[in-house]
Amino acid sequence: MASLTSIRNGLETRLATISGLEVFDRIPDQIEAFPAAVVAPPEGELFWQYDQALGQAVADLITLAVRVFVGRVDAEHAQTQLDAFIASSGASSVRVAIEGDRTLGGACDTLSVTGARRYGAYSVGDAGIQLLGVEFLVTIVTSS
């Protein structure tokens, strides 16, 4: 059975393949360099479903969020950066990076990036830094 720690670490490793992206496998106290990605459960939602029937097998279904933040000094440039992270192909694609190893080095059975949502303004950290960001949902299947 997979652990949340090993899955987070695997996602961090995959996201680190995107050049220039600062990656956190847990919610940090502060983010000082951008662009940055944070791996965490989606806020306020069920994220771990135990013993789900998948055909003949039983597995746990896990949904994690990857939030990508970019600086907001130049709104047009920030949106161009987000566009590259959202793209379904290319060197900055979050989907391509994560799905490059669907088992996260053996941490899970399989995964897929199922979508992007919450594109817009975010307030991050104690100082309330205003950023642009987007949240990706990653669905993970692991033997229970």
GROMACS .gro file of N, CA, C and O in nm, residues 21-144:
model
  496
   21LEU      N    1   1.107   2.558  -1.220
   21LEU     CA    2   0.992   2.549  -1.130
   21LEU      C    3   1.038   2.508  -0.991
   21LEU      O    4   1.100   2.403  -0.972
   22GLU      N    5   1.010   2.591  -0.892
   22GLU     CA    6   1.038   2.559  -0.751
   22GLU      C    7   0.925   2.468  -0.704
   22GLU      O    8   0.808   2.501  -0.719
   23VAL      N    9   0.959   2.352  -0.647
   23VAL     CA   10   0.856   2.252  -0.613
   23VAL      C   11   0.859   2.221  -0.464
   23VAL      O   12   0.965   2.202  -0.405
   24PHE      N   13   0.739   2.214  -0.405
   24PHE     CA   14   0.722   2.179  -0.264
   24PHE      C   15   0.628   2.060  -0.256
   24PHE      O   16   0.518   2.064  -0.311
   25ASP      N   17   0.670   1.954  -0.186
   25ASP     CA   18   0.584   1.837  -0.173
   25ASP      C   19   0.490   1.848  -0.053
   25ASP      O   20   0.412   1.758  -0.025
   26ARG      N   21   0.498   1.959   0.018
   26ARG     CA   22   0.408   1.991   0.129
   26ARG      C   23   0.380   2.142   0.125
   26ARG      O   24   0.456   2.217   0.063
   27ILE      N   25   0.277   2.185   0.195
   27ILE     CA   26   0.244   2.327   0.197
   27ILE      C   27   0.353   2.400   0.276
   27ILE      O   28   0.372   2.372   0.395
   28PRO      N   29   0.425   2.492   0.212
   28PRO     CA   30   0.535   2.562   0.281
   28PRO      C   31   0.483   2.681   0.363
   28PRO      O   32   0.374   2.732   0.338
   29ASP      N   33   0.564   2.724   0.458
   29ASP     CA   34   0.532   2.845   0.533
   29ASP      C   35   0.540   2.967   0.442
   29ASP      O   36   0.461   3.059   0.454
   30GLN      N   37   0.639   2.966   0.352
   30GLN     CA   38   0.659   3.077   0.260
   30GLN      C   39   0.704   3.024   0.125
   30GLN      O   40   0.767   2.920   0.117
   31ILE      N   41   0.673   3.100   0.024
   31ILE     CA   42   0.725   3.074  -0.110
   31ILE      C   43   0.795   3.202  -0.151
   31ILE      O   44   0.735   3.309  -0.151
   32GLU      N   45   0.923   3.191  -0.184
   32GLU     CA   46   1.000   3.311  -0.216
   32GLU      C   47   1.041   3.320  -0.362
   32GLU      O   48   1.078   3.426  -0.409
   33ALA      N   49   1.038   3.207  -0.434
   33ALA     CA   50   1.078   3.208  -0.575
   33ALA      C   51   0.962   3.157  -0.660
   33ALA      O   52   0.892   3.063  -0.622
   34PHE      N   53   0.944   3.219  -0.774
   34PHE     CA   54   0.836   3.182  -0.865
   34PHE      C   55   0.890   3.165  -1.005
   34PHE      O   56   0.987   3.230  -1.040
   35PRO      N   57   0.831   3.077  -1.085
   35PRO     CA   58   0.710   2.999  -1.057
   35PRO      C   59   0.736   2.891  -0.953
   35PRO      O   60   0.848   2.844  -0.936
   36ALA      N   61   0.628   2.852  -0.884
   36ALA     CA   62   0.637   2.750  -0.781
   36ALA      C   63   0.517   2.657  -0.788
   36ALA      O   64   0.408   2.698  -0.829
   37ALA      N   65   0.539   2.531  -0.748
   37ALA     CA   66   0.431   2.431  -0.744
   37ALA      C   67   0.425   2.373  -0.603
   37ALA      O   68   0.528   2.347  -0.542
   38VAL      N   69   0.302   2.353  -0.554
   38VAL     CA   70   0.280   2.297  -0.422
   38VAL      C   71   0.187   2.176  -0.436
   38VAL      O   72   0.081   2.186  -0.498
   39VAL      N   73   0.229   2.062  -0.379
   39VAL     CA   74   0.149   1.939  -0.380
   39VAL      C   75   0.075   1.930  -0.248
   39VAL      O   76   0.138   1.938  -0.142
   40ALA      N   77  -0.057   1.913  -0.253
   40ALA     CA   78  -0.138   1.904  -0.131
   40ALA      C   79  -0.273   1.843  -0.165
   40ALA      O   80  -0.315   1.845  -0.281
   41PRO      N   81  -0.343   1.791  -0.065
   41PRO     CA   82  -0.480   1.749  -0.090
   41PRO      C   83  -0.565   1.870  -0.130
   41PRO      O   84  -0.539   1.982  -0.085
   42PRO      N   85  -0.667   1.850  -0.214
   42PRO     CA   86  -0.756   1.961  -0.249
   42PRO      C   87  -0.828   2.009  -0.122
   42PRO      O   88  -0.870   1.928  -0.041
   43GLU      N   89  -0.839   2.138  -0.107
   43GLU     CA   90  -0.899   2.195   0.014
   43GLU      C   91  -1.046   2.159   0.026
   43GLU      O   92  -1.123   2.174  -0.069
   44GLY      N   93  -1.085   2.109   0.144
   44GLY     CA   94  -1.224   2.085   0.175
   44GLY      C   95  -1.290   1.971   0.099
   44GLY      O   96  -1.412   1.963   0.095
   45GLU      N   97  -1.213   1.884   0.038
   45GLU     CA   98  -1.270   1.777  -0.041
   45GLU      C   99  -1.219   1.642   0.006
   45GLU      O  100  -1.109   1.630   0.059
   46LEU      N  101  -1.300   1.539  -0.016
   46LEU     CA  102  -1.258   1.402   0.007
   46LEU      C  103  -1.143   1.374  -0.088
   46LEU      O  104  -1.155   1.397  -0.209
   47PHE      N  105  -1.031   1.329  -0.037
   47PHE     CA  106  -0.918   1.306  -0.127
   47PHE      C  107  -0.866   1.163  -0.123
   47PHE      O  108  -0.792   1.123  -0.211
   48TRP      N  109  -0.904   1.083  -0.025
   48TRP     CA  110  -0.859   0.944  -0.019
   48TRP      C  111  -0.981   0.856  -0.001
   48TRP      O  112  -1.048   0.862   0.102
   49GLN      N  113  -1.010   0.775  -0.102
   49GLN     CA  114  -1.123   0.683  -0.096
   49GLN      C  115  -1.068   0.542  -0.083
   49GLN      O  116  -1.001   0.494  -0.174
   50TYR      N  117  -1.096   0.479   0.029
   50TYR     CA  118  -1.043   0.347   0.058
   50TYR      C  119  -1.126   0.238  -0.009
   50TYR      O  120  -1.247   0.249  -0.022
   51ASP      N  121  -1.059   0.128  -0.048
   51ASP     CA  122  -1.123   0.003  -0.092
   51ASP      C  123  -1.233   0.023  -0.196
   51ASP      O  124  -1.346  -0.020  -0.180
   52GLN      N  125  -1.198   0.088  -0.306
   52GLN     CA  126  -1.292   0.111  -0.415
   52GLN      C  127  -1.284  -0.003  -0.515
   52GLN      O  128  -1.175  -0.048  -0.551
   53ALA      N  129  -1.400  -0.051  -0.559
   53ALA     CA  130  -1.405  -0.160  -0.657
   53ALA      C  131  -1.370  -0.104  -0.795
   53ALA      O  132  -1.431  -0.009  -0.843
   54LEU      N  133  -1.269  -0.164  -0.856
   54LEU     CA  134  -1.228  -0.128  -0.992
   54LEU      C  135  -1.227  -0.255  -1.075
   54LEU      O  136  -1.125  -0.323  -1.083
   55GLY      N  137  -1.340  -0.289  -1.133
   55GLY     CA  138  -1.351  -0.415  -1.204
   55GLY      C  139  -1.338  -0.530  -1.106
   55GLY      O  140  -1.411  -0.538  -1.009
   56GLN      N  141  -1.242  -0.617  -1.129
   56GLN     CA  142  -1.217  -0.732  -1.041
   56GLN      C  143  -1.127  -0.696  -0.922
   56GLN      O  144  -1.111  -0.775  -0.830
   57ALA      N  145  -1.068  -0.580  -0.923
   57ALA     CA  146  -0.972  -0.541  -0.820
   57ALA      C  147  -1.033  -0.442  -0.721
   57ALA      O  148  -1.136  -0.381  -0.747
   58VAL      N  149  -0.966  -0.428  -0.608
   58VAL     CA  150  -1.001  -0.328  -0.508
   58VAL      C  151  -0.878  -0.239  -0.489
   58VAL      O  152  -0.766  -0.289  -0.477
   59ALA      N  153  -0.900  -0.109  -0.491
   59ALA     CA  154  -0.788  -0.016  -0.480
   59ALA      C  155  -0.833   0.108  -0.405
   59ALA      O  156  -0.952   0.136  -0.391
   60ASP      N  157  -0.735   0.183  -0.357
   60ASP     CA  158  -0.762   0.315  -0.301
   60ASP      C  159  -0.750   0.417  -0.414
   60ASP      O  160  -0.660   0.406  -0.499
   61LEU      N  161  -0.841   0.514  -0.416
   61LEU     CA  162  -0.836   0.624  -0.512
   61LEU      C  163  -0.800   0.751  -0.436
   61LEU      O  164  -0.866   0.785  -0.338
   62ILE      N  165  -0.698   0.817  -0.482
   62ILE     CA  166  -0.647   0.936  -0.415
   62ILE      C  167  -0.650   1.051  -0.516
   62ILE      O  168  -0.609   1.035  -0.631
   63THR      N  169  -0.696   1.166  -0.472
   63THR     CA  170  -0.690   1.286  -0.555
   63THR      C  171  -0.605   1.389  -0.483
   63THR      O  172  -0.634   1.425  -0.369
   64LEU      N  173  -0.499   1.432  -0.548
   64LEU     CA  174  -0.415   1.538  -0.494
   64LEU      C  175  -0.418   1.658  -0.588
   64LEU      O  176  -0.443   1.644  -0.708
   65ALA      N  177  -0.392   1.773  -0.531
   65ALA     CA  178  -0.386   1.896  -0.609
   65ALA      C  179  -0.241   1.939  -0.623
   65ALA      O  180  -0.161   1.924  -0.531
   66VAL      N  181  -0.209   1.990  -0.739
   66VAL     CA  182  -0.081   2.056  -0.763
   66VAL      C  183  -0.117   2.200  -0.799
   66VAL      O  184  -0.179   2.225  -0.902
   67ARG      N  185  -0.081   2.291  -0.710
   67ARG     CA  186  -0.108   2.432  -0.734
   67ARG      C  187   0.019   2.498  -0.787
   67ARG      O  188   0.124   2.489  -0.725
   68VAL      N  189   0.005   2.563  -0.901
   68VAL     CA  190   0.119   2.631  -0.963
   68VAL      C  191   0.093   2.781  -0.954
   68VAL      O  192  -0.013   2.829  -0.993
   69PHE      N  193   0.192   2.853  -0.900
   69PHE     CA  194   0.183   2.997  -0.882
   69PHE      C  195   0.292   3.066  -0.963
   69PHE      O  196   0.405   3.019  -0.969
   70VAL      N  197   0.256   3.180  -1.021
   70VAL     CA  198   0.353   3.263  -1.093
   70VAL      C  199   0.344   3.405  -1.039
   70VAL      O  200   0.239   3.447  -0.988
   71GLY      N  201   0.455   3.479  -1.051
   71GLY     CA  202   0.455   3.618  -1.008
   71GLY      C  203   0.356   3.700  -1.089
   71GLY      O  204   0.324   3.667  -1.203
   72ARG      N  205   0.308   3.806  -1.028
   72ARG     CA  206   0.201   3.884  -1.091
   72ARG      C  207   0.247   4.026  -1.127
   72ARG      O  208   0.164   4.114  -1.148
   73VAL      N  209   0.376   4.049  -1.137
   73VAL     CA  210   0.426   4.182  -1.167
   73VAL      C  211   0.373   4.229  -1.302
   73VAL      O  212   0.327   4.341  -1.317
   74ASP      N  213   0.376   4.141  -1.399
   74ASP     CA  214   0.325   4.169  -1.533
   74ASP      C  215   0.216   4.066  -1.561
   74ASP      O  216   0.245   3.949  -1.586
   75ALA      N  217   0.091   4.107  -1.556
   75ALA     CA  218  -0.023   4.014  -1.568
   75ALA      C  219  -0.021   3.936  -1.700
   75ALA      O  220  -0.052   3.817  -1.702
   76GLU      N  221   0.016   4.001  -1.808
   76GLU     CA  222   0.019   3.932  -1.937
   76GLU      C  223   0.125   3.823  -1.940
   76GLU      O  224   0.100   3.710  -1.983
   77HIS      N  225   0.244   3.855  -1.889
   77HIS     CA  226   0.352   3.756  -1.883
   77HIS      C  227   0.313   3.641  -1.789
   77HIS      O  228   0.339   3.524  -1.820
   78ALA      N  229   0.252   3.673  -1.677
   78ALA     CA  230   0.210   3.570  -1.582
   78ALA      C  231   0.111   3.472  -1.647
   78ALA      O  232   0.121   3.350  -1.629
   79GLN      N  233   0.017   3.524  -1.723
   79GLN     CA  234  -0.080   3.437  -1.789
   79GLN      C  235  -0.016   3.353  -1.899
   79GLN      O  236  -0.052   3.238  -1.919
   80THR      N  237   0.083   3.408  -1.966
   80THR     CA  238   0.156   3.331  -2.066
   80THR      C  239   0.230   3.215  -2.000
   80THR      O  240   0.232   3.103  -2.051
   81GLN      N  241   0.290   3.241  -1.881
   81GLN     CA  242   0.355   3.134  -1.807
   81GLN      C  243   0.255   3.026  -1.768
   81GLN      O  244   0.281   2.906  -1.784
   82LEU      N  245   0.139   3.066  -1.715
   82LEU     CA  246   0.037   2.967  -1.677
   82LEU      C  247  -0.009   2.885  -1.797
   82LEU      O  248  -0.030   2.765  -1.786
   83ASP      N  249  -0.023   2.951  -1.912
   83ASP     CA  250  -0.064   2.880  -2.034
   83ASP      C  251   0.031   2.764  -2.064
   83ASP      O  252  -0.012   2.656  -2.102
   84ALA      N  253   0.161   2.788  -2.047
   84ALA     CA  254   0.260   2.683  -2.075
   84ALA      C  255   0.248   2.568  -1.975
   84ALA      O  256   0.264   2.451  -2.013
   85PHE      N  257   0.218   2.596  -1.850
   85PHE     CA  258   0.200   2.490  -1.750
   85PHE      C  259   0.073   2.409  -1.777
   85PHE      O  260   0.068   2.289  -1.754
   86ILE      N  261  -0.030   2.475  -1.828
   86ILE     CA  262  -0.160   2.410  -1.854
   86ILE      C  263  -0.158   2.329  -1.984
   86ILE      O  264  -0.233   2.232  -1.997
   87ALA      N  265  -0.071   2.362  -2.076
   87ALA     CA  266  -0.067   2.295  -2.207
   87ALA      C  267  -0.056   2.143  -2.191
   87ALA      O  268   0.003   2.093  -2.096
   88SER      N  269  -0.115   2.071  -2.285
   88SER     CA  270  -0.109   1.924  -2.279
   88SER      C  271   0.018   1.868  -2.341
   88SER      O  272   0.039   1.748  -2.343
   89SER      N  273   0.106   1.957  -2.388
   89SER     CA  274   0.236   1.914  -2.439
   89SER      C  275   0.336   2.026  -2.415
   89SER      O  276   0.299   2.138  -2.384
   90GLY      N  277   0.463   1.992  -2.426
   90GLY     CA  278   0.568   2.093  -2.412
   90GLY      C  279   0.650   2.074  -2.286
   90GLY      O  280   0.611   2.003  -2.193
   91ALA      N  281   0.764   2.142  -2.282
   91ALA     CA  282   0.861   2.126  -2.174
   91ALA      C  283   0.812   2.178  -2.039
   91ALA      O  284   0.860   2.136  -1.935
   92SER      N  285   0.715   2.270  -2.038
   92SER     CA  286   0.663   2.325  -1.913
   92SER      C  287   0.530   2.263  -1.872
   92SER      O  288   0.473   2.302  -1.770
   93SER      N  289   0.479   2.169  -1.949
   93SER     CA  290   0.349   2.109  -1.921
   93SER      C  291   0.351   2.027  -1.792
   93SER      O  292   0.428   1.932  -1.778
   94VAL      N  293   0.265   2.065  -1.697
   94VAL     CA  294   0.253   1.990  -1.573
   94VAL      C  295   0.204   1.848  -1.602
   94VAL      O  296   0.254   1.751  -1.546
   95ARG      N  297   0.110   1.836  -1.693
   95ARG     CA  298   0.058   1.704  -1.728
   95ARG      C  299   0.168   1.614  -1.783
   95ARG      O  300   0.183   1.498  -1.741
   96VAL      N  301   0.246   1.664  -1.876
   96VAL     CA  302   0.354   1.584  -1.935
   96VAL      C  303   0.455   1.543  -1.827
   96VAL      O  304   0.498   1.427  -1.821
   97ALA      N  305   0.491   1.637  -1.741
   97ALA     CA  306   0.590   1.608  -1.636
   97ALA      C  307   0.540   1.498  -1.543
   97ALA      O  308   0.612   1.401  -1.517
   98ILE      N  309   0.419   1.511  -1.493
   98ILE     CA  310   0.367   1.413  -1.398
   98ILE      C  311   0.344   1.278  -1.464
   98ILE      O  312   0.383   1.175  -1.410
   99GLU      N  313   0.281   1.277  -1.580
   99GLU     CA  314   0.249   1.151  -1.646
   99GLU      C  315   0.369   1.086  -1.712
   99GLU      O  316   0.358   0.978  -1.767
  100GLY      N  317   0.486   1.147  -1.703
  100GLY     CA  318   0.609   1.088  -1.753
  100GLY      C  319   0.647   0.961  -1.677
  100GLY      O  320   0.726   0.880  -1.727
  101ASP      N  321   0.595   0.943  -1.558
  101ASP     CA  322   0.612   0.820  -1.480
  101ASP      C  323   0.483   0.799  -1.402
  101ASP      O  324   0.465   0.851  -1.293
  102ARG      N  325   0.392   0.724  -1.462
  102ARG     CA  326   0.259   0.705  -1.404
  102ARG      C  327   0.258   0.623  -1.276
  102ARG      O  328   0.154   0.614  -1.210
  103THR      N  329   0.372   0.565  -1.237
  103THR     CA  330   0.377   0.493  -1.109
  103THR      C  331   0.457   0.570  -1.004
  103THR      O  332   0.473   0.522  -0.893
  104LEU      N  333   0.507   0.685  -1.040
  104LEU     CA  334   0.589   0.766  -0.948
  104LEU      C  335   0.700   0.684  -0.885
  104LEU      O  336   0.720   0.683  -0.764
  105GLY      N  337   0.770   0.609  -0.969
  105GLY     CA  338   0.880   0.527  -0.920
  105GLY      C  339   0.836   0.411  -0.834
  105GLY      O  340   0.911   0.365  -0.749
  106GLY      N  341   0.713   0.365  -0.855
  106GLY     CA  342   0.659   0.252  -0.779
  106GLY      C  343   0.576   0.293  -0.658
  106GLY      O  344   0.529   0.207  -0.583
  107ALA      N  345   0.553   0.422  -0.639
  107ALA     CA  346   0.475   0.469  -0.525
  107ALA      C  347   0.324   0.443  -0.540
  107ALA      O  348   0.251   0.443  -0.442
  108CYS      N  349   0.279   0.419  -0.664
  108CYS     CA  350   0.138   0.391  -0.688
  108CYS      C  351   0.126   0.298  -0.808
  108CYS      O  352   0.224   0.269  -0.876
  109ASP      N  353   0.004   0.250  -0.834
  109ASP     CA  354  -0.018   0.162  -0.950
  109ASP      C  355  -0.027   0.242  -1.080
  109ASP      O  356   0.030   0.203  -1.181
  110THR      N  357  -0.099   0.352  -1.076
  110THR     CA  358  -0.111   0.439  -1.193
  110THR      C  359  -0.168   0.573  -1.150
  110THR      O  360  -0.217   0.588  -1.038
  111LEU      N  361  -0.161   0.670  -1.239
  111LEU     CA  362  -0.218   0.802  -1.212
  111LEU      C  363  -0.251   0.871  -1.342
  111LEU      O  364  -0.207   0.829  -1.449
  112SER      N  365  -0.327   0.978  -1.331
  112SER     CA  366  -0.349   1.066  -1.445
  112SER      C  367  -0.380   1.206  -1.395
  112SER      O  368  -0.437   1.224  -1.287
  113VAL      N  369  -0.338   1.304  -1.472
  113VAL     CA  370  -0.374   1.442  -1.445
  113VAL      C  371  -0.509   1.461  -1.511
  113VAL      O  372  -0.521   1.453  -1.632
  114THR      N  373  -0.612   1.480  -1.428
  114THR     CA  374  -0.749   1.478  -1.480
  114THR      C  375  -0.802   1.615  -1.520
  114THR      O  376  -0.904   1.622  -1.589
  115GLY      N  377  -0.736   1.721  -1.479
  115GLY     CA  378  -0.784   1.852  -1.519
  115GLY      C  379  -0.716   1.965  -1.446
  115GLY      O  380  -0.638   1.945  -1.353
  116ALA      N  381  -0.747   2.087  -1.493
  116ALA     CA  382  -0.698   2.209  -1.430
  116ALA      C  383  -0.819   2.294  -1.394
  116ALA      O  384  -0.919   2.297  -1.467
  117ARG      N  385  -0.810   2.362  -1.280
  117ARG     CA  386  -0.921   2.446  -1.234
  117ARG      C  387  -0.866   2.559  -1.148
  117ARG      O  388  -0.747   2.565  -1.121
  118ARG      N  389  -0.955   2.646  -1.103
  118ARG     CA  390  -0.921   2.757  -1.014
  118ARG      C  391  -0.809   2.845  -1.069
  118ARG      O  392  -0.714   2.878  -1.000
  119TYR      N  393  -0.822   2.880  -1.195
  119TYR     CA  394  -0.727   2.970  -1.262
  119TYR      C  395  -0.761   3.112  -1.216
  119TYR      O  396  -0.874   3.156  -1.230
  120GLY      N  397  -0.664   3.180  -1.158
  120GLY     CA  398  -0.691   3.316  -1.117
  120GLY      C  399  -0.599   3.365  -1.008
  120GLY      O  400  -0.490   3.313  -0.988
  121ALA      N  401  -0.647   3.464  -0.934
  121ALA     CA  402  -0.568   3.530  -0.830
  121ALA      C  403  -0.567   3.446  -0.703
  121ALA      O  404  -0.668   3.388  -0.664
  122TYR      N  405  -0.450   3.440  -0.639
  122TYR     CA  406  -0.431   3.371  -0.511
  122TYR      C  407  -0.357   3.464  -0.417
  122TYR      O  408  -0.270   3.540  -0.459
  123SER      N  409  -0.390   3.454  -0.290
  123SER     CA  410  -0.316   3.523  -0.184
  123SER      C  411  -0.237   3.416  -0.111
  123SER      O  412  -0.295   3.322  -0.057
  124VAL      N  413  -0.105   3.427  -0.110
  124VAL     CA  414  -0.019   3.321  -0.058
  124VAL      C  415   0.065   3.372   0.058
  124VAL      O  416   0.122   3.481   0.051
  125GLY      N  417   0.075   3.291   0.164
  125GLY     CA  418   0.163   3.320   0.278
  125GLY      C  419   0.105   3.421   0.375
  125GLY      O  420  -0.001   3.480   0.353
  126ASP      N  421   0.179   3.439   0.483
  126ASP     CA  422   0.136   3.531   0.588
  126ASP      C  423   0.128   3.675   0.539
  126ASP      O  424   0.047   3.753   0.586
  127ALA      N  425   0.215   3.710   0.445
  127ALA     CA  426   0.217   3.847   0.394
  127ALA      C  427   0.106   3.873   0.293
  127ALA      O  428   0.086   3.986   0.251
  128GLY      N  429   0.036   3.766   0.251
  128GLY     CA  430  -0.072   3.782   0.154
  128GLY      C  431  -0.025   3.823   0.017
  128GLY      O  432  -0.089   3.904  -0.050
  129ILE      N  433   0.087   3.768  -0.027
  129ILE     CA  434   0.141   3.799  -0.159
  129ILE      C  435   0.038   3.761  -0.265
  129ILE      O  436  -0.019   3.652  -0.262
  130GLN      N  437   0.011   3.852  -0.357
  130GLN     CA  438  -0.086   3.829  -0.463
  130GLN      C  439  -0.017   3.768  -0.585
  130GLN      O  440   0.079   3.824  -0.637
  131LEU      N  441  -0.065   3.651  -0.625
  131LEU     CA  442  -0.009   3.578  -0.738
  131LEU      C  443  -0.119   3.533  -0.830
  131LEU      O  444  -0.237   3.532  -0.794
  132LEU      N  445  -0.080   3.489  -0.949
  132LEU     CA  446  -0.172   3.417  -1.037
  132LEU      C  447  -0.140   3.270  -1.025
  132LEU      O  448  -0.024   3.232  -1.008
  133GLY      N  449  -0.240   3.187  -1.034
  133GLY     CA  450  -0.217   3.045  -1.020
  133GLY      C  451  -0.325   2.961  -1.083
  133GLY      O  452  -0.427   3.011  -1.132
  134VAL      N  453  -0.299   2.832  -1.081
  134VAL     CA  454  -0.394   2.733  -1.132
  134VAL      C  455  -0.373   2.606  -1.051
  134VAL      O  456  -0.263   2.580  -1.002
  135GLU      N  457  -0.478   2.528  -1.038
  135GLU     CA  458  -0.472   2.403  -0.963
  135GLU      C  459  -0.500   2.286  -1.056
  135GLU      O  460  -0.600   2.285  -1.127
  136PHE      N  461  -0.409   2.187  -1.054
  136PHE     CA  462  -0.425   2.064  -1.131
  136PHE      C  463  -0.471   1.954  -1.038
  136PHE      O  464  -0.423   1.944  -0.925
  137LEU      N  465  -0.562   1.870  -1.084
  137LEU     CA  466  -0.604   1.755  -1.007
  137LEU      C  467  -0.538   1.631  -1.063
  137LEU      O  468  -0.538   1.607  -1.183
  138VAL      N  469  -0.481   1.552  -0.971
  138VAL     CA  470  -0.413   1.427  -1.009
  138VAL      C  471  -0.486   1.313  -0.939
  138VAL      O  472  -0.499   1.312  -0.817
  139THR      N  473  -0.537   1.219  -1.019
  139THR     CA  474  -0.605   1.101  -0.964
  139THR      C  475  -0.507   0.985  -0.963
  139THR      O  476  -0.448   0.953  -1.066
  140ILE      N  477  -0.492   0.924  -0.845
  140ILE     CA  478  -0.393   0.819  -0.823
  140ILE      C  479  -0.465   0.692  -0.780
  140ILE      O  480  -0.557   0.697  -0.698
  141VAL      N  481  -0.422   0.580  -0.836
  141VAL     CA  482  -0.478   0.448  -0.800
  141VAL      C  483  -0.366   0.369  -0.737
  141VAL      O  484  -0.256   0.358  -0.792
  142THR      N  485  -0.396   0.312  -0.620
  142THR     CA  486  -0.297   0.230  -0.552
  142THR      C  487  -0.365   0.109  -0.488
  142THR      O  488  -0.477   0.119  -0.438
  143SER      N  489  -0.300  -0.004  -0.495
  143SER     CA  490  -0.355  -0.126  -0.437
  143SER      C  491  -0.375  -0.106  -0.288
  143SER      O  492  -0.289  -0.053  -0.219
  144SER      N  493  -0.491  -0.150  -0.240
  144SER     CA  494  -0.517  -0.132  -0.097
  144SER      C  495  -0.478  -0.257  -0.019
  144SER      O  496  -0.432  -0.353  -0.071
   0.00000   0.00000   0.00000
